[in-house]
Amino acid sequence: MTTGFERDPDEFSRGARAVVVYPDLGGSSRDADARLEETAGLAAAIGVDVVERVPLRIRAPKPGTLIGSGQVEALAETVRDKELTLAVFDASLTPVQQRNLETGLGCKVIDRTGLILEIFGERARTAEGRLQVELAHLDYQAGRLVRSWTHLERQRGGFGFLGGPGETQIEADRRLIRDRMARLRRELDSVSRTRTLHRDRRQRAPWPVIALVGYTNAGKSTLFNRLTGSDVMAENLLFATLDPTLRQISLPGIDKAILSDTVGFVSELPTQLVAAFKATLEEVISADLLIHVRDVAHPDSEAQKDDVEQVLADIGVAEGTPRFEAWNKIDLLEGDARDDLLAEASRRDDVMPVSAVTGEGVEALIHAVAARLTEGHRRYTLHLDPADGAAAAWLHQHGEVLEQGMDGERAVYEVRMAPRDYERFLQRTA
């Protein structure tokens, strides 16, 4: 569906030759090379050919261009010499800075927010995902009409009783954007209500919900496929998964649980996306357990963890929500690095080292997650009619049968289960 506010068609053309620029303003916990590598990966995710990577140290950001005039001239020379058509800035640019940089460099300029929005726009598959991306795009574009259009200073004449010069074209376009955003929000509210009904139905079942969260490209979808036997898209690509996927799994002592694979997070996730994707991320907010999948082979693993925790706070996940960490990609570690990580994991009860690719540690992860979900379970002694096979099957499905035997003419079951399941069983037998 077109909105009338799309960007120039050549702005994100596949195969565009680009320079990635990291304006280092200081105060970041990230290594400059790691930031450049990540942004280059984001650009490659939409088919951009990254030819050059340039870190720039910024003492004081310039209101008009962010970077200094000398740095602009040096970049412009690189753009000319290497025949580049796109400059990707790993920073948030104001509309004025973006326009001035395009003029100074002689090529298209996008910032981190625009780049991530473009990736999301290309990857969204479901109707809900497309609605969310379009809403985020419109929110982002609303403040940039001044640089995106050449016809916006035209005025519409008044008519009827209004008279006067009428509204300028830019005012009309902004009004159309606001109207379109209002319609999108209403549609997303409807989707959110439907999702809430489904969630309420699951909670009445009740089945625990486990949500996989983590930095983009940490291996969530690969682990999801390993745990569920599914075939969700899992590639060595940033933001390979956008739309949430839910599957049923069985765990020791738990007949049924719902596992949710969610969109990967990233540092400085655009606020427009955080707001637009809240409906999708409600699965995370209401989960019984979060499994934070971390790429422990990445040099910025700790900084990525902090970024994920920040996004979780932004979308309203309570600090008290149970968390468990899956330290993924241990197959990429060797020697002392691997030994040190395994030693640290052995001293903690909230982490499990795994390799989603090879399957190493996955079985131990399954048992650890089951133990965490059944922490509140209690042991009960139940007496049943030996002929009541349905009741016995129910106990096996909803609890962990520890012992069973006979006491006279009654079958005796020692079962560990959640108190709410025990109450349900009493109501069922009553």
Short mmCIF file of C-alpha atoms in Angstrom, two decimals:
data_model
loop_
_atom_site.label_atom_id
_atom_site.label_comp_id
_atom_site.label_asym_id
_atom_site.label_seq_id
_atom_site.Cartn_x
_atom_site.Cartn_y
_atom_site.Cartn_z
CA MET A 1 0.00 0.00 0.00
CA THR A 2 1.43 3.37 -0.99
CA THR A 3 1.12 6.40 1.22
CA GLY A 4 2.21 9.17 -1.12
CA PHE A 5 5.19 9.91 1.08
CA GLU A 6 7.77 7.39 -0.13
CA ARG A 7 11.38 8.49 -0.45
CA ASP A 8 13.19 8.91 -3.72
CA PRO A 9 13.28 5.50 -5.43
CA ASP A 10 17.05 5.55 -5.91
CA GLU A 11 17.83 6.39 -2.27
CA PHE A 12 18.17 2.79 -1.15
CA SER A 13 18.79 1.13 -4.50
CA ARG A 14 20.38 -2.29 -4.16
CA GLY A 15 24.03 -2.29 -5.09
CA ALA A 16 24.50 1.38 -4.19
CA ARG A 17 28.16 2.10 -3.48
CA ALA A 18 28.40 3.57 0.01
CA VAL A 19 30.68 4.95 2.67
CA VAL A 20 29.83 4.18 6.30
CA VAL A 21 30.71 7.01 8.69
CA TYR A 22 30.92 6.67 12.47
CA PRO A 23 31.00 10.09 14.17
CA ASP A 24 32.61 9.24 17.52
CA LEU A 25 31.20 11.76 19.99
CA GLY A 26 32.89 10.09 22.97
CA GLY A 27 31.23 8.43 25.94
CA SER A 28 30.34 5.23 24.08
CA SER A 29 31.24 1.83 25.51
CA ARG A 30 31.56 0.49 21.98
CA ASP A 31 34.76 0.16 20.02
CA ALA A 32 34.74 2.35 16.88
CA ASP A 33 35.68 -0.57 14.64
CA ALA A 34 32.86 -2.68 16.12
CA ARG A 35 30.35 0.11 15.48
CA LEU A 36 31.54 0.48 11.89
CA GLU A 37 31.31 -3.28 11.41
CA GLU A 38 27.75 -3.36 12.74
CA THR A 39 26.58 -0.44 10.60
CA ALA A 40 28.23 -1.95 7.53
CA GLY A 41 26.33 -5.15 8.32
CA LEU A 42 23.07 -3.22 8.55
CA ALA A 43 23.75 -1.60 5.17
CA ALA A 44 24.67 -4.95 3.62
CA ALA A 45 21.36 -6.34 4.90
CA ILE A 46 19.54 -4.23 2.30
CA GLY A 47 21.99 -4.88 -0.51
CA VAL A 48 24.21 -1.80 -0.16
CA ASP A 49 27.81 -2.25 -1.29
CA VAL A 50 29.95 -0.75 1.49
CA VAL A 51 33.15 0.45 -0.18
CA GLU A 52 34.64 2.61 2.57
CA ARG A 53 34.41 2.83 6.37
CA VAL A 54 35.43 6.06 8.06
CA PRO A 55 35.61 6.70 11.84
CA LEU A 56 35.55 10.42 12.72
CA ARG A 57 36.44 11.86 16.09
CA ILE A 58 34.05 14.73 16.92
CA ARG A 59 35.09 17.16 19.63
CA ALA A 60 31.94 19.28 19.42
CA PRO A 61 29.00 18.42 17.13
CA LYS A 62 28.19 21.14 14.57
CA PRO A 63 24.49 22.15 14.45
CA GLY A 64 24.49 22.35 10.66
CA THR A 65 26.44 19.23 9.67
CA LEU A 66 27.30 17.35 12.88
CA ILE A 67 30.89 16.89 11.67
CA GLY A 68 33.44 19.63 10.97
CA SER A 69 33.77 21.44 7.63
CA GLY A 70 37.20 19.90 7.01
CA GLN A 71 35.78 16.44 7.61
CA VAL A 72 32.94 17.19 5.17
CA GLU A 73 35.47 18.20 2.49
CA ALA A 74 37.57 15.05 3.06
CA LEU A 75 34.48 12.84 2.83
CA ALA A 76 33.33 14.65 -0.33
CA GLU A 77 36.70 13.89 -1.93
CA THR A 78 36.32 10.20 -1.01
CA VAL A 79 32.81 10.20 -2.50
CA ARG A 80 34.10 11.70 -5.76
CA ASP A 81 37.22 9.56 -6.05
CA LYS A 82 35.43 6.27 -5.43
CA GLU A 83 32.21 7.23 -7.25
CA LEU A 84 29.99 6.64 -4.22
CA THR A 85 26.26 7.32 -4.28
CA LEU A 86 25.36 6.92 -0.60
CA ALA A 87 26.75 7.96 2.79
CA VAL A 88 25.48 6.08 5.85
CA PHE A 89 26.00 7.92 9.14
CA ASP A 90 25.99 5.83 12.30
CA ALA A 91 24.29 8.64 14.22
CA SER A 92 20.96 10.44 14.40
CA LEU A 93 20.88 13.38 12.01
CA THR A 94 18.47 16.27 12.13
CA PRO A 95 16.66 17.12 8.86
CA VAL A 96 18.87 20.20 8.46
CA GLN A 97 22.08 18.21 9.02
CA GLN A 98 20.95 15.58 6.53
CA ARG A 99 20.18 18.19 3.87
CA ASN A 100 23.46 20.07 4.40
CA LEU A 101 25.51 16.88 4.30
CA GLU A 102 23.87 15.83 1.04
CA THR A 103 24.75 19.21 -0.42
CA GLY A 104 28.33 19.08 0.88
CA LEU A 105 29.04 15.46 -0.07
CA GLY A 106 27.17 15.40 -3.36
CA CYS A 107 25.39 12.11 -2.62
CA LYS A 108 22.44 10.70 -0.73
CA VAL A 109 22.81 10.67 3.07
CA ILE A 110 20.92 8.50 5.55
CA ASP A 111 21.30 8.16 9.29
CA ARG A 112 21.07 5.12 11.57
CA THR A 113 17.34 5.54 12.11
CA GLY A 114 16.57 5.74 8.40
CA LEU A 115 18.75 2.70 7.71
CA ILE A 116 17.04 0.51 10.33
CA LEU A 117 13.60 1.66 9.18
CA GLU A 118 14.47 0.66 5.63
CA ILE A 119 15.58 -2.80 6.75
CA PHE A 120 12.37 -3.30 8.69
CA GLY A 121 10.33 -2.11 5.70
CA GLU A 122 12.00 -4.68 3.46
CA ARG A 123 11.79 -7.61 5.91
CA ALA A 124 8.26 -7.27 7.34
CA ARG A 125 6.09 -10.09 5.98
CA THR A 126 2.83 -10.09 7.93
CA ALA A 127 0.11 -7.49 7.58
CA GLU A 128 0.77 -6.38 11.15
CA GLY A 129 4.49 -6.00 10.52
CA ARG A 130 3.87 -3.88 7.44
CA LEU A 131 1.45 -1.65 9.35
CA GLN A 132 4.00 -1.14 12.11
CA VAL A 133 6.80 -0.32 9.68
CA GLU A 134 4.65 2.11 7.72
CA LEU A 135 3.64 3.88 10.93
CA ALA A 136 7.29 4.21 11.96
CA HIS A 137 8.26 5.46 8.48
CA LEU A 138 5.56 8.13 8.51
CA ASP A 139 6.54 9.27 11.99
CA TYR A 140 10.15 9.59 10.81
CA GLN A 141 9.24 11.36 7.56
CA ALA A 142 6.86 13.85 9.13
CA GLY A 143 9.74 16.02 10.34
CA ARG A 144 11.72 15.67 7.11
CA LEU A 145 9.29 16.89 4.49
CA VAL A 146 11.32 20.06 4.28
CA ARG A 147 14.20 18.16 2.68
CA SER A 148 12.36 15.45 0.77
CA TRP A 149 10.18 17.44 -1.58
CA THR A 150 10.73 20.28 -4.05
CA HIS A 151 7.08 21.25 -4.51
CA LEU A 152 6.21 21.97 -0.90
CA GLU A 153 6.31 25.75 -1.08
CA ARG A 154 3.36 25.90 -3.47
CA GLN A 155 0.16 27.20 -1.95
CA ARG A 156 -3.39 26.05 -2.49
CA GLY A 157 -5.86 28.83 -3.01
CA GLY A 158 -8.79 29.19 -0.66
CA PHE A 159 -12.32 28.35 -1.66
CA GLY A 160 -15.85 28.77 -0.39
CA PHE A 161 -16.01 31.07 2.61
CA LEU A 162 -12.38 30.58 3.59
CA GLY A 163 -10.61 32.77 1.06
CA GLY A 164 -7.07 33.83 1.80
CA PRO A 165 -3.92 32.16 0.51
CA GLY A 166 -4.95 28.69 1.75
CA GLU A 167 -2.58 26.10 3.20
CA THR A 168 0.86 25.45 1.79
CA GLN A 169 1.55 22.10 0.20
CA ILE A 170 3.85 21.12 3.09
CA GLU A 171 1.01 21.77 5.54
CA ALA A 172 -1.35 19.68 3.45
CA ASP A 173 1.12 16.81 3.27
CA ARG A 174 1.73 16.94 7.02
CA ARG A 175 -2.01 16.82 7.60
CA LEU A 176 -2.32 13.79 5.30
CA ILE A 177 0.52 12.08 7.17
CA ARG A 178 -1.20 12.74 10.51
CA ASP A 179 -4.49 11.34 9.18
CA ARG A 180 -2.77 8.25 7.78
CA MET A 181 -0.91 7.67 11.07
CA ALA A 182 -4.18 7.92 12.99
CA ARG A 183 -5.73 5.25 10.74
CA LEU A 184 -2.70 2.99 11.15
CA ARG A 185 -2.84 3.32 14.94
CA ARG A 186 -6.51 2.31 14.91
CA GLU A 187 -5.72 -0.77 12.81
CA LEU A 188 -2.83 -1.71 15.11
CA ASP A 189 -5.08 -1.27 18.15
CA SER A 190 -7.43 -3.80 16.58
CA VAL A 191 -4.53 -6.21 16.02
CA SER A 192 -3.40 -5.68 19.61
CA ARG A 193 -6.89 -6.49 20.94
CA THR A 194 -6.95 -9.71 18.91
CA ARG A 195 -3.51 -10.67 20.21
CA THR A 196 -4.68 -9.95 23.78
CA LEU A 197 -7.67 -12.27 23.31
CA HIS A 198 -5.36 -15.04 22.09
CA ARG A 199 -3.03 -14.43 25.03
CA ASP A 200 -5.91 -14.51 27.52
CA ARG A 201 -7.03 -17.82 26.03
CA ARG A 202 -3.54 -19.27 26.44
CA GLN A 203 -3.35 -18.04 30.03
CA ARG A 204 -6.62 -19.76 30.84
CA ALA A 205 -5.20 -23.01 29.43
CA PRO A 206 -2.73 -22.22 31.18
CA TRP A 207 0.55 -22.69 29.33
CA PRO A 208 3.75 -20.86 30.26
CA VAL A 209 5.12 -18.48 27.60
CA ILE A 210 8.89 -18.37 27.02
CA ALA A 211 10.21 -15.48 24.91
CA LEU A 212 13.60 -15.48 23.21
CA VAL A 213 15.14 -12.02 23.27
CA GLY A 214 18.57 -10.76 22.35
CA TYR A 215 20.70 -8.60 20.14
CA THR A 216 20.20 -8.98 16.41
CA ASN A 217 22.22 -11.84 14.91
CA ALA A 218 22.80 -13.44 18.32
CA GLY A 219 21.33 -16.72 17.07
CA LYS A 220 17.77 -16.57 18.46
CA SER A 221 16.09 -18.05 15.38
CA THR A 222 18.70 -20.81 15.08
CA LEU A 223 18.11 -21.74 18.73
CA PHE A 224 14.35 -21.49 18.19
CA ASN A 225 14.58 -23.94 15.31
CA ARG A 226 16.76 -26.27 17.39
CA LEU A 227 14.25 -26.27 20.28
CA THR A 228 11.07 -26.59 18.21
CA GLY A 229 12.13 -28.43 15.05
CA SER A 230 10.80 -25.49 13.02
CA ASP A 231 12.27 -23.87 9.94
CA VAL A 232 12.14 -20.17 10.79
CA MET A 233 14.45 -18.05 8.65
CA ALA A 234 17.85 -18.07 10.36
CA GLU A 235 20.79 -16.53 8.53
CA ASN A 236 24.02 -14.76 9.41
CA LEU A 237 22.22 -11.49 8.73
CA LEU A 238 21.19 -8.57 10.90
CA PHE A 239 17.41 -8.46 11.47
CA ALA A 240 16.77 -11.74 9.65
CA THR A 241 13.60 -12.16 11.76
CA LEU A 242 11.02 -9.40 12.25
CA ASP A 243 7.60 -10.94 12.66
CA PRO A 244 7.13 -12.93 15.89
CA THR A 245 6.79 -16.71 15.64
CA LEU A 246 5.17 -18.90 18.29
CA ARG A 247 5.51 -22.67 18.59
CA GLN A 248 4.44 -25.28 21.11
CA ILE A 249 7.17 -27.22 22.91
CA SER A 250 7.29 -29.84 25.66
CA LEU A 251 9.61 -29.55 28.66
CA PRO A 252 10.41 -31.99 31.49
CA GLY A 253 7.54 -31.77 33.97
CA ILE A 254 5.62 -29.40 31.69
CA ASP A 255 3.32 -30.91 29.08
CA LYS A 256 3.09 -27.80 26.96
CA ALA A 257 4.78 -24.40 26.75
CA ILE A 258 4.71 -21.63 24.14
CA LEU A 259 8.07 -20.50 22.75
CA SER A 260 8.17 -17.10 21.05
CA ASP A 261 10.91 -15.90 18.69
CA THR A 262 11.00 -12.09 18.54
CA VAL A 263 12.72 -9.36 16.57
CA GLY A 264 16.34 -8.79 17.48
CA PHE A 265 17.29 -5.62 19.31
CA VAL A 266 20.06 -3.22 18.41
CA SER A 267 21.80 -0.31 20.08
CA GLU A 268 19.99 3.01 19.70
CA LEU A 269 16.86 1.33 18.34
CA PRO A 270 14.78 4.15 16.79
CA THR A 271 12.08 5.41 19.11
CA GLN A 272 9.61 5.23 16.21
CA LEU A 273 10.18 1.48 16.02
CA VAL A 274 9.95 0.93 19.76
CA ALA A 275 6.55 2.63 19.72
CA ALA A 276 5.29 0.98 16.53
CA PHE A 277 6.36 -2.55 17.51
CA LYS A 278 4.87 -2.53 21.00
CA ALA A 279 1.99 -4.71 19.81
CA THR A 280 4.44 -7.33 18.59
CA LEU A 281 6.61 -7.06 21.69
CA GLU A 282 3.64 -7.59 24.01
CA GLU A 283 4.55 -11.28 23.86
CA VAL A 284 7.80 -10.33 25.58
CA ILE A 285 6.08 -8.11 28.14
CA SER A 286 3.68 -10.86 29.24
CA ALA A 287 6.13 -13.80 29.08
CA ASP A 288 6.60 -16.06 32.08
CA LEU A 289 10.32 -16.38 31.32
CA LEU A 290 12.74 -14.47 29.09
CA ILE A 291 15.65 -16.35 27.58
CA HIS A 292 18.27 -13.75 26.71
CA VAL A 293 20.29 -15.24 23.85
CA ARG A 294 23.78 -13.70 23.80
CA ASP A 295 26.55 -14.01 21.24
CA VAL A 296 29.42 -14.61 23.66
CA ALA A 297 31.91 -14.82 20.80
CA HIS A 298 31.25 -11.18 19.88
CA PRO A 299 33.79 -8.67 21.24
CA ASP A 300 30.97 -6.32 22.32
CA SER A 301 28.89 -9.01 24.03
CA GLU A 302 28.61 -7.11 27.33
CA ALA A 303 27.64 -3.85 25.60
CA GLN A 304 25.05 -5.74 23.55
CA LYS A 305 23.60 -7.15 26.77
CA ASP A 306 23.22 -3.61 28.15
CA ASP A 307 21.50 -2.52 24.93
CA VAL A 308 19.00 -5.38 25.16
CA GLU A 309 18.23 -4.57 28.79
CA GLN A 310 17.66 -0.93 27.82
CA VAL A 311 15.18 -1.86 25.07
CA LEU A 312 13.37 -4.23 27.46
CA ALA A 313 13.02 -1.33 29.91
CA ASP A 314 11.80 0.95 27.10
CA ILE A 315 8.98 -1.41 26.11
CA GLY A 316 7.85 -1.85 29.70
CA VAL A 317 9.24 -5.25 30.72
CA ALA A 318 9.33 -5.33 34.51
CA GLU A 319 12.70 -5.87 36.16
CA GLY A 320 11.21 -8.72 38.16
CA THR A 321 10.34 -10.78 35.06
CA PRO A 322 12.35 -14.04 35.35
CA ARG A 323 15.35 -14.10 33.02
CA PHE A 324 17.73 -16.80 31.91
CA GLU A 325 20.76 -16.31 29.68
CA ALA A 326 21.74 -18.66 26.86
CA TRP A 327 25.41 -17.99 26.09
CA ASN A 328 25.34 -18.88 22.42
CA LYS A 329 28.07 -19.54 19.82
CA ILE A 330 30.47 -21.25 22.19
CA ASP A 331 31.53 -23.33 19.17
CA LEU A 332 33.38 -20.22 17.98
CA LEU A 333 35.48 -20.00 21.16
CA GLU A 334 38.74 -21.85 21.64
CA GLY A 335 41.45 -22.35 24.23
CA ASP A 336 41.50 -20.18 27.35
CA ALA A 337 38.56 -18.03 26.21
CA ARG A 338 36.30 -21.09 26.05
CA ASP A 339 37.62 -22.57 29.31
CA ASP A 340 37.15 -19.28 31.19
CA LEU A 341 33.58 -18.87 29.92
CA LEU A 342 32.59 -22.44 30.83
CA ALA A 343 34.12 -22.00 34.28
CA GLU A 344 32.14 -18.82 34.88
CA ALA A 345 28.91 -20.45 33.66
CA SER A 346 29.43 -23.37 36.06
CA ARG A 347 29.43 -20.95 38.99
CA ARG A 348 26.05 -19.44 38.06
CA ASP A 349 22.55 -20.88 37.99
CA ASP A 350 21.03 -18.31 35.61
CA VAL A 351 23.11 -19.04 32.48
CA MET A 352 23.77 -21.97 30.16
CA PRO A 353 26.51 -22.09 27.50
CA VAL A 354 25.14 -23.46 24.22
CA SER A 355 25.76 -23.73 20.52
CA ALA A 356 22.53 -23.47 18.57
CA VAL A 357 24.40 -24.64 15.46
CA THR A 358 25.96 -27.84 16.85
CA GLY A 359 23.40 -28.51 19.60
CA GLU A 360 26.00 -28.47 22.38
CA GLY A 361 24.41 -27.59 25.72
CA VAL A 362 20.85 -27.36 24.31
CA GLU A 363 19.56 -30.39 26.26
CA ALA A 364 20.99 -28.92 29.47
CA LEU A 365 19.32 -25.61 28.61
CA ILE A 366 15.95 -27.35 28.23
CA HIS A 367 16.23 -28.91 31.69
CA ALA A 368 17.43 -25.64 33.24
CA VAL A 369 14.49 -23.73 31.74
CA ALA A 370 12.05 -26.40 32.94
CA ALA A 371 13.54 -26.18 36.43
CA ARG A 372 13.16 -22.41 36.43
CA LEU A 373 9.52 -22.60 35.32
CA THR A 374 8.69 -25.26 37.92
CA GLU A 375 10.41 -23.54 40.86
CA GLY A 376 7.04 -22.82 42.46
CA HIS A 377 5.74 -26.35 41.98
CA ARG A 378 4.88 -28.45 45.01
CA ARG A 379 4.66 -32.14 45.74
CA TYR A 380 1.18 -33.64 46.16
CA THR A 381 -0.09 -37.12 47.06
CA LEU A 382 -3.23 -38.05 45.13
CA HIS A 383 -5.48 -41.12 45.39
CA LEU A 384 -7.34 -42.19 42.25
CA ASP A 385 -9.65 -44.91 41.07
CA PRO A 386 -7.36 -47.34 39.18
CA ALA A 387 -9.89 -47.38 36.36
CA ASP A 388 -9.75 -43.62 35.91
CA GLY A 389 -7.19 -43.57 33.11
CA ALA A 390 -8.20 -40.04 32.02
CA ALA A 391 -7.27 -38.61 35.44
CA ALA A 392 -3.92 -40.42 35.40
CA ALA A 393 -3.19 -39.13 31.91
CA TRP A 394 -4.07 -35.60 33.06
CA LEU A 395 -1.52 -35.84 35.87
CA HIS A 396 1.18 -36.97 33.45
CA GLN A 397 0.35 -34.09 31.10
CA HIS A 398 0.25 -31.30 33.68
CA GLY A 399 2.78 -32.41 36.27
CA GLU A 400 5.77 -34.58 36.94
CA VAL A 401 4.74 -38.00 38.27
CA LEU A 402 7.46 -38.93 40.78
CA GLU A 403 6.05 -42.20 42.12
CA GLN A 404 2.96 -44.31 41.68
CA GLY A 405 1.66 -47.42 43.43
CA MET A 406 -1.36 -49.00 45.10
CA ASP A 407 -2.85 -48.49 48.55
CA GLY A 408 -5.55 -51.11 48.90
CA GLU A 409 -7.99 -50.51 46.09
CA ARG A 410 -6.78 -46.98 45.33
CA ALA A 411 -3.97 -45.89 43.02
CA VAL A 412 -1.53 -43.49 44.72
CA TYR A 413 0.38 -40.85 42.74
CA GLU A 414 3.19 -38.64 44.03
CA VAL A 415 3.11 -35.65 41.69
CA ARG A 416 4.99 -32.36 41.51
CA MET A 417 2.92 -29.63 39.87
CA ALA A 418 1.97 -25.96 40.04
CA PRO A 419 -0.56 -25.08 42.77
CA ARG A 420 -2.96 -23.71 40.14
CA ASP A 421 -2.84 -27.05 38.28
CA TYR A 422 -3.52 -28.87 41.55
CA GLU A 423 -6.60 -26.71 42.07
CA ARG A 424 -7.72 -27.42 38.51
CA PHE A 425 -7.33 -31.13 39.11
CA LEU A 426 -9.46 -30.96 42.27
CA GLN A 427 -12.15 -29.05 40.37
CA ARG A 428 -12.00 -31.59 37.56
CA THR A 429 -12.41 -34.58 39.87
CA ALA A 430 -15.12 -32.82 41.84
#
